[in-house]
Short mmCIF file of C-alpha atoms in Angstrom, two decimals:
data_model
loop_
_atom_site.label_atom_id
_atom_site.label_comp_id
_atom_site.label_asym_id
_atom_site.label_seq_id
_atom_site.Cartn_x
_atom_site.Cartn_y
_atom_site.Cartn_z
CA UNK A 940 65.37 -10.39 -117.57
CA UNK A 941 61.95 -11.71 -117.38
CA UNK A 942 62.82 -15.44 -116.25
CA UNK A 943 59.33 -16.82 -117.20
CA UNK A 944 59.12 -17.68 -120.23
CA UNK A 945 56.52 -17.66 -122.49
CA UNK A 946 54.52 -15.45 -120.57
CA UNK A 947 53.68 -11.85 -122.11
CA UNK A 948 55.26 -9.49 -120.58
CA UNK A 949 53.07 -6.79 -121.68
CA UNK A 950 49.33 -5.64 -120.37
CA UNK A 951 46.74 -4.82 -122.51
CA UNK A 952 47.34 -1.06 -120.04
CA UNK A 953 50.69 -0.93 -121.45
CA UNK A 954 50.03 -1.75 -124.93
CA UNK A 955 47.23 0.93 -125.08
CA UNK A 956 50.05 3.42 -123.48
CA UNK A 957 52.50 2.72 -126.11
CA UNK A 958 49.58 3.40 -129.26
CA UNK A 959 48.73 6.93 -127.19
CA UNK A 960 52.00 7.60 -126.81
CA UNK A 961 52.64 7.14 -130.78
CA UNK A 962 50.10 10.04 -131.41
CA UNK A 963 53.43 12.48 -130.68
CA UNK A 964 55.08 9.65 -132.57
CA UNK A 965 56.92 13.03 -134.85
CA UNK A 966 57.20 15.59 -132.51
CA UNK A 967 61.21 15.86 -132.15
CA UNK A 968 61.17 15.01 -136.01
CA UNK A 969 64.73 15.84 -136.84
CA UNK A 970 67.62 15.16 -139.63
CA UNK A 971 69.73 12.35 -138.08
CA UNK A 972 67.30 9.98 -137.20
CA UNK A 973 63.72 11.10 -138.48
CA UNK A 974 61.24 9.53 -135.80
CA UNK A 975 63.99 7.70 -134.26
CA UNK A 976 62.93 9.34 -130.69
CA UNK A 977 59.40 9.11 -131.56
CA UNK A 978 59.39 5.60 -131.67
CA UNK A 979 61.75 5.27 -128.68
CA UNK A 980 59.54 7.47 -126.18
CA UNK A 981 56.12 5.35 -127.76
CA UNK A 982 57.83 2.11 -126.93
CA UNK A 983 59.67 2.81 -123.54
CA UNK A 984 57.02 1.68 -121.46
CA UNK A 985 57.30 -1.52 -122.95
CA UNK A 986 60.43 -1.79 -122.90
CA UNK A 987 60.80 -0.95 -119.05
CA UNK A 988 58.10 -3.51 -118.60
CA UNK A 989 60.49 -6.18 -120.47
CA UNK A 990 63.52 -5.16 -119.09
CA UNK A 991 64.40 -5.00 -115.36
CA UNK A 992 68.28 -5.00 -115.80
CA UNK A 993 69.69 -1.45 -116.15
CA UNK A 994 72.47 -2.71 -118.89
CA UNK A 995 69.92 -4.45 -121.02
CA UNK A 996 67.52 -1.88 -120.72
CA UNK A 997 70.46 0.70 -121.74
CA UNK A 998 70.64 -1.36 -124.76
CA UNK A 999 67.48 -1.78 -126.06
CA UNK A 1000 66.80 2.17 -125.85
CA UNK A 1001 70.18 2.48 -127.59
CA UNK A 1002 68.87 0.22 -130.48
CA UNK A 1003 65.88 1.75 -130.83
CA UNK A 1004 67.41 5.26 -130.98
CA UNK A 1005 68.13 4.48 -134.83
CA UNK A 1006 66.64 5.50 -137.99
CA UNK A 1007 63.35 5.41 -138.05
CA UNK A 1008 60.36 5.86 -140.74
CA UNK A 1009 57.16 4.86 -141.12
CA UNK A 1010 53.91 6.13 -141.48
CA UNK A 1011 52.43 7.69 -138.42
CA UNK A 1012 48.97 5.45 -138.35
CA UNK A 1013 50.16 2.24 -139.29
CA UNK A 1014 53.50 3.06 -136.64
CA UNK A 1015 51.79 1.09 -133.71
CA UNK A 1016 51.90 -1.95 -136.26
CA UNK A 1017 55.61 -2.25 -135.94
CA UNK A 1018 56.04 -0.84 -132.57
CA UNK A 1019 53.78 -3.95 -131.31
CA UNK A 1020 55.92 -6.19 -133.71
CA UNK A 1021 59.22 -4.77 -132.03
CA UNK A 1022 57.87 -5.31 -128.01
CA UNK A 1023 56.87 -8.79 -129.33
CA UNK A 1024 60.93 -9.18 -130.55
CA UNK A 1025 62.19 -7.43 -127.95
CA UNK A 1026 60.25 -9.70 -125.16
CA UNK A 1027 61.80 -12.66 -126.99
CA UNK A 1028 65.10 -11.56 -126.60
CA UNK A 1029 65.03 -11.03 -123.38
CA UNK A 1030 64.48 -15.07 -123.19
CA UNK A 1031 67.43 -15.67 -125.60
CA UNK A 1032 65.17 -17.03 -128.29
CA UNK A 1033 66.71 -14.84 -130.86
CA UNK A 1034 69.60 -12.26 -131.45
CA UNK A 1035 69.69 -8.33 -131.83
CA UNK A 1036 70.22 -8.95 -135.71
CA UNK A 1037 66.40 -10.03 -136.09
CA UNK A 1038 65.05 -6.94 -134.31
CA UNK A 1039 67.02 -4.75 -136.75
CA UNK A 1040 66.17 -6.39 -140.20
CA UNK A 1041 62.53 -6.81 -138.81
CA UNK A 1042 62.40 -3.53 -137.93
CA UNK A 1043 63.53 -2.28 -140.95
CA UNK A 1044 61.59 -4.62 -143.49
CA UNK A 1045 58.47 -3.62 -141.55
CA UNK A 1046 58.57 0.00 -141.97
CA UNK A 1047 59.38 0.21 -145.13
CA UNK A 1048 56.59 -1.99 -146.13
CA UNK A 1049 54.31 0.11 -143.33
CA UNK A 1050 55.09 3.07 -145.04
CA UNK A 1051 53.80 1.86 -148.42
CA UNK A 1052 50.77 0.47 -147.45
CA UNK A 1053 49.87 3.42 -144.92
CA UNK A 1054 51.09 6.66 -147.41
CA UNK A 1055 49.26 5.05 -149.96
CA UNK A 1056 46.36 4.26 -148.31
CA UNK A 1057 45.72 7.43 -146.18
CA UNK A 1058 47.90 10.34 -147.84
CA UNK A 1059 46.82 8.86 -151.38
CA UNK A 1060 43.96 7.96 -151.36
CA UNK A 1061 41.71 7.73 -148.30
CA UNK A 1062 42.50 11.62 -147.65
CA UNK A 1063 41.61 12.94 -150.86
CA UNK A 1064 38.39 11.01 -150.88
CA UNK A 1065 37.35 12.23 -147.58
CA UNK A 1066 38.38 15.80 -148.42
CA UNK A 1067 36.23 15.80 -151.87
CA UNK A 1068 33.18 14.41 -149.93
CA UNK A 1069 33.65 17.59 -147.56
CA UNK A 1070 34.22 20.06 -150.51
CA UNK A 1071 31.10 18.86 -151.75
CA UNK A 1072 29.45 19.73 -148.48
CA UNK A 1073 31.32 23.07 -148.08
CA UNK A 1074 30.19 24.75 -151.28
CA UNK A 1075 26.62 23.54 -150.08
CA UNK A 1076 27.94 25.85 -147.22
CA UNK A 1077 26.64 22.87 -144.95
CA UNK A 1078 28.08 24.53 -141.71
CA UNK A 1079 29.13 20.85 -140.31
CA UNK A 1080 31.47 19.97 -143.08
CA UNK A 1081 34.53 20.22 -140.56
CA UNK A 1082 32.86 17.77 -138.34
CA UNK A 1083 32.03 15.37 -141.10
CA UNK A 1084 35.80 15.52 -142.54
CA UNK A 1085 37.29 15.06 -139.10
CA UNK A 1086 34.80 11.99 -137.94
CA UNK A 1087 34.87 10.54 -141.54
CA UNK A 1088 38.90 10.49 -141.79
CA UNK A 1089 39.63 9.51 -138.16
CA UNK A 1090 37.55 6.41 -138.38
CA UNK A 1091 40.23 4.30 -140.15
CA UNK A 1092 43.00 5.95 -138.35
CA UNK A 1093 41.83 5.31 -134.51
CA UNK A 1094 41.27 1.48 -135.42
CA UNK A 1095 44.63 1.14 -137.62
CA UNK A 1096 46.61 3.29 -134.94
CA UNK A 1097 45.01 0.78 -131.66
CA UNK A 1098 44.01 -2.37 -133.32
CA UNK A 1099 47.58 -2.21 -134.94
CA UNK A 1100 49.51 -2.41 -131.64
CA UNK A 1101 47.64 -5.37 -130.74
CA UNK A 1102 47.89 -7.10 -133.77
CA UNK A 1103 51.55 -6.84 -133.79
CA UNK A 1104 51.98 -7.69 -130.62
CA UNK A 1105 50.38 -11.15 -130.62
CA UNK A 1106 51.19 -12.02 -134.24
CA UNK A 1107 54.59 -10.63 -133.97
CA UNK A 1108 56.20 -11.25 -137.54
CA UNK A 1109 53.44 -13.01 -139.23
CA UNK A 1110 51.22 -9.63 -139.17
CA UNK A 1111 52.14 -8.62 -142.57
CA UNK A 1112 49.78 -11.77 -143.26
CA UNK A 1113 46.86 -10.34 -141.94
CA UNK A 1114 47.57 -6.58 -143.36
CA UNK A 1115 47.59 -8.28 -146.91
CA UNK A 1116 43.30 -9.56 -146.07
CA UNK A 1117 42.37 -6.05 -146.30
CA UNK A 1118 43.26 -5.75 -150.15
CA UNK A 1119 44.98 -2.34 -150.01
CA UNK A 1120 45.68 -2.23 -153.57
CA UNK A 1121 42.05 -2.85 -154.38
CA UNK A 1122 40.62 -0.91 -151.81
CA UNK A 1123 43.02 1.95 -153.03
CA UNK A 1124 41.40 2.01 -156.71
CA UNK A 1125 38.22 2.03 -155.31
CA UNK A 1126 38.30 5.15 -153.47
CA UNK A 1127 40.26 6.63 -156.56
CA UNK A 1128 37.20 6.14 -158.64
CA UNK A 1129 35.18 7.82 -156.28
CA UNK A 1130 37.07 10.54 -155.94
CA UNK A 1131 37.14 11.12 -159.50
CA UNK A 1132 33.14 11.14 -159.62
CA UNK A 1133 33.09 13.52 -157.33
CA UNK A 1134 35.34 15.71 -158.80
CA UNK A 1135 33.61 15.22 -162.11
CA UNK A 1136 30.53 16.81 -160.23
CA UNK A 1137 32.26 19.22 -158.55
CA UNK A 1138 34.06 20.72 -161.70
CA UNK A 1139 31.00 21.79 -163.92
CA UNK A 1140 29.48 23.05 -160.77
CA UNK A 1141 31.75 24.86 -158.76
CA UNK A 1142 33.99 26.69 -161.07
CA UNK A 1143 32.12 30.15 -161.04
CA UNK A 1144 32.81 31.29 -164.22
CA UNK A 1145 30.18 34.14 -165.93
CA UNK A 1146 29.95 35.64 -168.66
CA UNK A 1147 27.55 38.70 -170.08
CA UNK A 1148 27.43 37.41 -173.35
CA UNK A 1149 24.87 34.96 -172.40
CA UNK A 1150 22.39 37.80 -170.59
CA UNK A 1151 22.40 39.71 -173.88
CA UNK A 1152 21.88 36.80 -176.57
CA UNK A 1153 19.94 34.09 -174.92
CA UNK A 1154 16.16 34.24 -174.03
CA UNK A 1155 15.75 33.96 -170.33
CA UNK A 1156 14.04 30.43 -170.48
CA UNK A 1157 17.14 28.94 -171.62
CA UNK A 1158 19.56 31.28 -169.70
CA UNK A 1159 20.15 29.14 -166.70
CA UNK A 1160 20.68 25.91 -168.73
CA UNK A 1161 22.82 27.93 -170.72
CA UNK A 1162 24.92 29.68 -168.45
CA UNK A 1163 25.77 26.07 -166.76
CA UNK A 1164 26.68 24.27 -170.25
CA UNK A 1165 29.11 27.22 -170.66
CA UNK A 1166 30.36 27.18 -166.85
CA UNK A 1167 30.78 23.55 -167.33
CA UNK A 1168 32.73 24.17 -170.57
CA UNK A 1169 34.88 26.89 -169.30
CA UNK A 1170 35.65 24.59 -166.51
CA UNK A 1171 36.65 21.59 -168.27
CA UNK A 1172 38.87 23.35 -170.75
CA UNK A 1173 40.64 25.11 -167.45
CA UNK A 1174 41.23 22.16 -165.76
CA UNK A 1175 42.58 20.29 -168.81
CA UNK A 1176 44.95 23.06 -168.82
CA UNK A 1177 45.75 22.83 -165.71
CA UNK A 1178 45.94 19.21 -165.59
CA UNK A 1179 48.64 19.27 -168.67
CA UNK A 1180 50.49 22.19 -166.29
CA UNK A 1181 50.58 19.34 -163.22
CA UNK A 1182 51.72 17.00 -165.46
CA UNK A 1183 54.35 18.78 -167.08
CA UNK A 1184 55.77 19.59 -163.31
CA UNK A 1185 54.95 23.53 -163.47
CA UNK A 1186 54.58 24.33 -159.64
CA UNK A 1187 51.10 24.56 -158.46
CA UNK A 1188 51.47 28.03 -157.48
CA UNK A 1189 52.67 29.55 -160.56
CA UNK A 1190 49.78 27.64 -162.08
CA UNK A 1191 47.29 29.71 -159.67
CA UNK A 1192 49.13 32.89 -160.62
CA UNK A 1193 48.82 32.55 -164.41
CA UNK A 1194 44.84 31.85 -164.03
CA UNK A 1195 45.07 35.20 -161.55
CA UNK A 1196 45.96 37.06 -164.58
CA UNK A 1197 44.14 35.36 -167.09
CA UNK A 1198 40.93 35.94 -164.90
CA UNK A 1199 41.80 39.27 -164.75
CA UNK A 1200 42.87 40.30 -168.37
CA UNK A 1201 39.05 38.91 -169.22
CA UNK A 1202 37.50 40.86 -166.61
CA UNK A 1203 39.07 44.08 -167.84
CA UNK A 1204 37.88 43.23 -171.40
CA UNK A 1205 34.63 42.22 -170.13
CA UNK A 1206 34.54 38.84 -170.97
CA UNK A 1207 34.14 37.79 -167.48
CA UNK A 1208 31.77 39.53 -165.38
CA UNK B 361 43.04 48.32 -130.40
CA UNK B 362 42.57 45.73 -127.22
CA UNK B 363 39.93 43.89 -129.11
CA UNK B 364 43.00 43.67 -131.82
CA UNK B 365 45.25 42.13 -129.24
CA UNK B 366 42.80 39.76 -128.35
CA UNK B 367 42.39 38.58 -131.75
CA UNK B 368 45.76 38.20 -132.13
CA UNK B 369 46.36 36.34 -129.26
CA UNK B 370 43.67 33.88 -130.33
CA UNK B 371 44.86 33.54 -133.49
CA UNK B 372 48.14 32.63 -132.06
CA UNK B 373 46.62 29.95 -130.14
CA UNK B 374 44.98 28.06 -132.86
CA UNK B 375 47.68 28.72 -135.36
CA UNK B 376 50.09 26.89 -132.78
CA UNK B 377 47.19 24.09 -131.98
CA UNK B 378 46.74 23.56 -134.93
CA UNK B 379 50.09 23.64 -136.46
CA UNK B 380 50.91 20.55 -134.03
CA UNK B 381 48.37 18.49 -135.37
CA UNK B 382 50.31 19.10 -139.34
CA UNK B 383 52.89 16.64 -138.56
CA UNK B 384 54.41 16.56 -134.71
CA UNK B 385 51.24 15.47 -133.28
CA UNK B 386 48.19 13.51 -133.09
CA UNK B 387 47.21 14.08 -137.43
CA UNK B 388 43.45 13.98 -136.77
CA UNK B 389 43.73 16.31 -138.97
CA UNK B 390 42.40 19.36 -137.83
CA UNK B 391 45.45 20.67 -139.41
CA UNK B 392 43.61 20.48 -142.81
CA UNK B 393 42.00 23.62 -144.13
CA UNK B 394 38.89 22.17 -144.99
CA UNK B 395 38.60 22.09 -140.67
CA UNK B 396 41.34 24.63 -139.90
CA UNK B 397 40.21 27.61 -141.61
CA UNK B 398 36.40 27.20 -140.94
CA UNK B 399 37.38 26.54 -137.25
CA UNK B 400 39.12 29.82 -137.36
CA UNK B 401 36.26 31.84 -138.82
CA UNK B 402 34.10 30.12 -136.45
CA UNK B 403 36.11 31.29 -133.20
CA UNK B 404 37.17 34.70 -135.08
CA UNK B 405 33.34 35.59 -135.81
CA UNK B 406 32.27 34.44 -132.11
CA UNK B 407 34.66 37.42 -130.51
CA UNK B 408 33.00 39.80 -133.22
CA UNK B 409 29.83 38.75 -132.81
CA UNK B 410 29.45 37.54 -136.39
CA UNK B 411 29.90 33.76 -136.11
CA UNK B 412 27.96 32.83 -139.19
CA UNK B 413 29.87 34.94 -141.30
CA UNK B 414 33.44 33.76 -140.16
CA UNK B 415 32.74 30.21 -140.79
CA UNK B 416 31.16 30.99 -144.00
CA UNK B 417 34.58 32.63 -144.94
CA UNK B 418 36.55 29.90 -143.26
CA UNK B 419 34.63 27.22 -145.26
CA UNK B 420 35.36 29.44 -148.77
CA UNK B 421 39.19 29.46 -147.70
CA UNK B 422 39.33 26.05 -146.84
CA UNK B 423 37.93 24.91 -149.92
CA UNK B 424 40.49 26.84 -152.16
CA UNK B 425 43.43 26.04 -149.89
CA UNK B 426 42.68 22.27 -149.10
CA UNK B 427 42.94 21.92 -153.29
CA UNK B 428 45.24 23.72 -154.02
CA UNK B 429 47.95 21.65 -151.48
CA UNK B 430 46.32 18.30 -151.58
CA UNK B 431 48.89 16.47 -152.90
CA UNK B 432 51.72 17.69 -151.23
CA UNK B 433 52.55 15.33 -148.53
CA UNK B 434 54.94 14.99 -145.41
CA UNK B 435 56.53 12.19 -146.37
CA UNK B 436 60.36 11.33 -145.36
CA UNK B 437 62.65 14.62 -146.16
CA UNK B 438 60.49 16.29 -148.27
CA UNK B 439 58.36 19.66 -146.33
CA UNK B 440 55.38 20.57 -147.66
CA UNK B 441 54.25 24.29 -147.39
CA UNK B 442 52.21 25.19 -144.28
CA UNK B 443 48.70 24.88 -145.38
CA UNK B 444 47.66 24.81 -141.48
CA UNK B 445 49.36 28.03 -140.67
CA UNK B 446 47.86 29.80 -144.49
CA UNK B 447 44.27 28.93 -143.47
CA UNK B 448 44.61 29.94 -140.23
CA UNK B 449 45.79 33.21 -140.98
CA UNK B 450 43.99 33.95 -144.53
CA UNK B 451 40.78 33.69 -142.58
CA UNK B 452 42.56 35.95 -139.48
CA UNK B 453 43.33 39.04 -141.99
CA UNK B 454 40.61 38.71 -144.38
CA UNK B 455 38.29 38.73 -141.67
CA UNK B 456 39.73 41.31 -139.52
CA UNK B 457 40.43 43.61 -142.42
CA UNK B 458 37.55 43.09 -144.17
CA UNK B 459 35.42 43.71 -140.86
CA UNK B 460 36.16 47.53 -140.96
CA UNK B 461 34.60 47.45 -144.89
CA UNK B 462 31.03 48.16 -145.17
CA UNK B 463 30.34 47.03 -148.75
CA UNK B 464 30.37 43.33 -150.00
CA UNK B 465 33.04 44.22 -152.72
CA UNK B 466 35.28 45.70 -150.79
CA UNK B 467 35.31 42.59 -147.83
CA UNK B 468 35.45 40.55 -150.95
CA UNK B 469 38.29 42.13 -152.18
CA UNK B 470 39.96 41.63 -148.73
CA UNK B 471 39.38 38.11 -148.55
CA UNK B 472 40.76 37.40 -151.87
CA UNK B 473 43.96 39.47 -151.31
CA UNK B 474 44.69 37.50 -147.88
CA UNK B 475 44.42 34.30 -149.14
CA UNK B 476 46.43 35.19 -152.30
CA UNK B 477 49.12 36.46 -149.31
CA UNK B 478 48.12 33.53 -147.52
CA UNK B 479 49.88 31.29 -149.75
CA UNK B 480 53.27 33.06 -149.91
CA UNK B 481 52.85 32.76 -146.04
CA UNK B 482 52.34 29.05 -146.67
CA UNK B 483 56.19 28.81 -147.99
CA UNK B 484 57.15 31.32 -145.26
CA UNK B 485 55.90 28.25 -142.92
CA UNK B 486 57.60 25.70 -144.52
CA UNK B 487 61.08 27.53 -143.56
CA UNK B 488 60.41 27.59 -140.33
CA UNK B 489 59.65 23.94 -140.34
CA UNK B 490 62.68 23.05 -141.59
CA UNK B 491 64.81 25.59 -138.63
CA UNK B 492 62.40 23.61 -136.18
CA UNK B 493 63.87 19.90 -137.62
CA UNK B 494 67.16 21.41 -137.83
CA UNK B 495 66.73 22.40 -133.79
CA UNK B 496 65.39 18.91 -133.20
CA UNK B 497 68.48 17.66 -134.39
CA UNK B 498 70.76 19.48 -132.09
CA UNK B 499 68.29 17.63 -129.15
CA UNK B 500 68.54 14.12 -130.76
CA UNK B 501 72.28 14.14 -130.54
CA UNK B 502 72.26 15.60 -126.83
CA UNK B 503 69.80 13.48 -125.92
CA UNK B 504 71.94 10.27 -127.46
CA UNK B 505 74.51 11.41 -125.10
CA UNK B 506 72.53 11.24 -122.52
CA UNK B 507 71.37 7.59 -122.86
CA UNK B 508 74.57 6.50 -123.15
CA UNK B 509 75.08 7.88 -119.58
CA UNK B 510 71.81 5.94 -118.68
CA UNK B 511 69.67 9.07 -118.42
CA UNK B 512 67.05 8.02 -119.93
CA UNK B 513 64.29 10.98 -118.89
CA UNK B 514 65.97 13.07 -121.18
CA UNK B 515 64.25 11.03 -123.64
CA UNK B 516 60.85 12.27 -122.37
CA UNK B 517 62.57 15.92 -122.12
CA UNK B 518 64.20 16.05 -125.72
CA UNK B 519 60.67 14.99 -127.15
CA UNK B 520 58.71 17.48 -125.66
CA UNK B 521 60.86 20.07 -126.63
CA UNK B 522 60.77 19.10 -130.17
CA UNK B 523 56.50 19.95 -129.52
CA UNK B 524 57.26 22.76 -127.61
CA UNK B 525 59.67 24.11 -130.57
CA UNK B 526 56.84 23.50 -133.27
CA UNK B 527 54.20 25.51 -130.95
CA UNK B 528 56.34 28.18 -129.92
CA UNK B 529 57.55 28.52 -133.63
CA UNK B 530 53.68 28.75 -135.10
CA UNK B 531 52.40 30.65 -132.00
CA UNK B 532 54.76 33.67 -132.59
CA UNK B 533 54.33 33.64 -136.14
CA UNK B 534 50.59 33.83 -136.18
CA UNK B 535 50.65 36.58 -133.48
CA UNK B 536 53.46 39.12 -135.60
CA UNK B 537 51.44 38.44 -138.48
CA UNK B 538 48.03 39.20 -137.28
CA UNK B 539 49.58 41.81 -134.96
CA UNK B 540 51.14 43.79 -137.91
CA UNK B 541 49.76 42.46 -141.01
CA UNK B 542 46.12 43.92 -140.73
CA UNK B 543 46.68 47.42 -141.26
CA UNK B 544 48.87 46.67 -144.63
CA UNK B 545 46.03 44.82 -145.91
CA UNK B 546 43.34 47.66 -145.51
CA UNK B 547 45.54 49.95 -147.29
CA UNK B 548 46.33 47.79 -150.10
CA UNK B 549 42.15 46.99 -150.54
CA UNK B 550 41.98 50.57 -150.31
CA UNK B 551 44.15 51.74 -152.63
CA UNK B 552 42.52 48.76 -155.71
CA UNK B 553 39.68 51.24 -157.13
CA UNK B 554 36.53 49.64 -157.50
CA UNK B 555 36.60 48.63 -161.05
CA UNK B 556 39.77 46.49 -160.51
CA UNK B 557 38.72 45.14 -157.04
CA UNK B 558 35.56 42.89 -158.43
CA UNK B 559 38.46 41.24 -160.80
CA UNK B 560 39.48 40.11 -157.62
CA UNK B 561 36.23 38.33 -157.37
CA UNK B 562 36.28 36.83 -160.74
CA UNK B 563 39.65 35.61 -159.62
CA UNK B 564 38.14 33.69 -156.26
CA UNK B 565 35.54 31.97 -158.57
CA UNK B 566 38.10 30.63 -160.69
CA UNK B 567 40.72 29.77 -158.07
CA UNK B 568 38.96 25.68 -157.04
CA UNK B 569 39.95 25.08 -160.85
CA UNK B 570 43.81 24.87 -159.86
CA UNK B 571 42.58 23.10 -156.99
CA UNK B 572 40.27 20.26 -159.42
CA UNK B 573 43.03 20.37 -161.75
CA UNK B 574 46.25 18.90 -159.30
CA UNK B 575 43.42 16.98 -157.38
CA UNK B 576 42.09 15.17 -160.87
CA UNK B 577 46.51 14.78 -162.44
CA UNK B 578 47.23 12.79 -158.95
CA UNK B 579 43.75 10.23 -159.91
CA UNK B 580 44.27 9.65 -163.28
CA UNK B 581 46.11 7.06 -164.11
CA UNK B 582 45.15 5.76 -167.27
CA UNK B 583 44.29 7.07 -170.10
CA UNK B 584 40.72 5.16 -170.97
CA UNK B 585 40.06 6.68 -167.40
CA UNK B 586 40.05 10.00 -169.19
CA UNK B 587 37.34 9.53 -171.49
CA UNK B 588 34.87 8.34 -168.67
CA UNK B 589 36.12 10.94 -166.30
CA UNK B 590 35.55 13.33 -169.65
CA UNK B 591 31.83 11.63 -170.26
CA UNK B 592 31.40 12.00 -166.22
CA UNK B 593 32.05 15.47 -166.34
CA UNK B 594 29.46 15.86 -169.33
CA UNK B 595 26.78 14.09 -167.51
CA UNK B 596 27.12 16.47 -164.24
CA UNK B 597 26.94 19.32 -166.53
CA UNK B 598 23.71 18.52 -167.97
CA UNK B 599 22.47 17.40 -164.98
CA UNK B 600 21.06 19.94 -162.01
CA UNK B 601 23.62 20.64 -159.39
CA UNK B 602 22.37 18.51 -156.72
CA UNK B 603 24.75 17.29 -153.98
CA UNK B 604 23.15 13.98 -153.54
CA UNK B 605 23.85 13.50 -157.07
CA UNK B 606 27.45 13.83 -156.73
CA UNK B 607 27.75 11.85 -153.68
CA UNK B 608 25.25 9.36 -154.57
CA UNK B 609 26.81 8.55 -158.08
CA UNK B 610 30.72 8.35 -156.24
CA UNK B 611 28.61 5.62 -154.14
CA UNK B 612 27.47 3.53 -156.62
CA UNK B 613 30.42 3.58 -158.72
CA UNK B 614 32.10 2.77 -155.45
CA UNK B 615 29.92 -0.59 -154.85
CA UNK B 616 30.82 -1.47 -157.70
CA UNK B 617 34.33 -1.66 -158.43
CA UNK B 618 34.56 -2.90 -154.17
CA UNK B 619 37.09 -4.85 -153.46
CA UNK B 620 36.04 -8.68 -153.26
CA UNK B 621 37.36 -11.89 -151.28
CA UNK B 622 39.21 -13.94 -153.74
CA UNK B 623 37.69 -17.30 -154.26
#
């Protein structure tokens, strides 16, 4: 064990190495420990630096070969905190129960924050913003999606390990400063506005009746209004289906039949 | 024949890399349909000397699949349909099979049928994902024994094996589907009469509505929001279809509702 008290055992380079290894967190995802092997693989350079003694190292490895599951982008926060605690354990300041309890509490908190922020809010928002560009045939849309999406991803992944390591168990207080619930609500509103733009403009619904019954000067406006109303009705039906927990593939299949029948009757072209 | 073999290998390689990103490694989101599909279209288009067409098909497929599976999340034990492989295969099958047709209508039918087929392949991909996770569980048990014997090298090996399983699964799956799937798809497209085939183009135009429903259902949390949402749709129905209008309105709303520091 490290004998010099209060001296940080891990350098910046080691922490960055751990953050890089966290990119592979889920490579060996399995039904027993979920991300356990990935977590251990990521923090092992840190554990090797903290523990010189082979038995102490084995104990540390076994301690972290247990169930682990959190949001992958926030996992580095947990890794930083765990390494800080392992360092304190190696100095005899705490016992291993503290590490088990903190890790379990933190991984649950980070899963809730990260899943809510990234999966539930950020990804849909960036996706819809990109879809608007894609439907305008902007060829650089994939690049726009990748850059925009990964700015916060990389920020939390690399900054998280340092927050966790420096602040230890107080890291949750720092995370609270971000006001994640408000950010999520803000992103949700943004997504809804973009969606409201997409619905009347990017569902292609054309009917031949307008061609024969509307004067040419009103044709484009008339077609847009019909398309908007038709798309809104379809989406409203779809929302009801989703809320009734009907499978999305079944909804797609029903829509396909509906479209083919209307096409066959000459209502849609 | 040789061109088809090269295309199959290229798609298998793209499928393997993209599938690694979906959960196993990185998670930069190149596995998202809006990225994976245009990427496949670009590489495949380059191979056939029609890069712009491939990219355009990729964007079309990407938009629909992105919307369709946007709420499917890899949370905990949940294994979502493999949207990454579905995107790659949809573009690959549609492009290679459609490449041999002269008319716009026949090509579009090929694209739509490939898209529908790829949805089913995405579900099959989920089963393969579950199989890989079971394999990983066996590796996990082996690594556990090795650590008890102080053989720490087993962690890196076991963990790397997990990545190799994922890549190999996607590589073989994509190769076999593209190698054997193109001819049946061509045959199917030929059997559809032109009158019915145009119906598939109508289907393609309406499919985004399903994705919009999924996303709206996910984002609308309170009853009061439905009124504002309907008003916004009406607003954009009357206004001309300009991208900057949508993005501008979203930015204004987000600025007005931004998080503020508590005093």
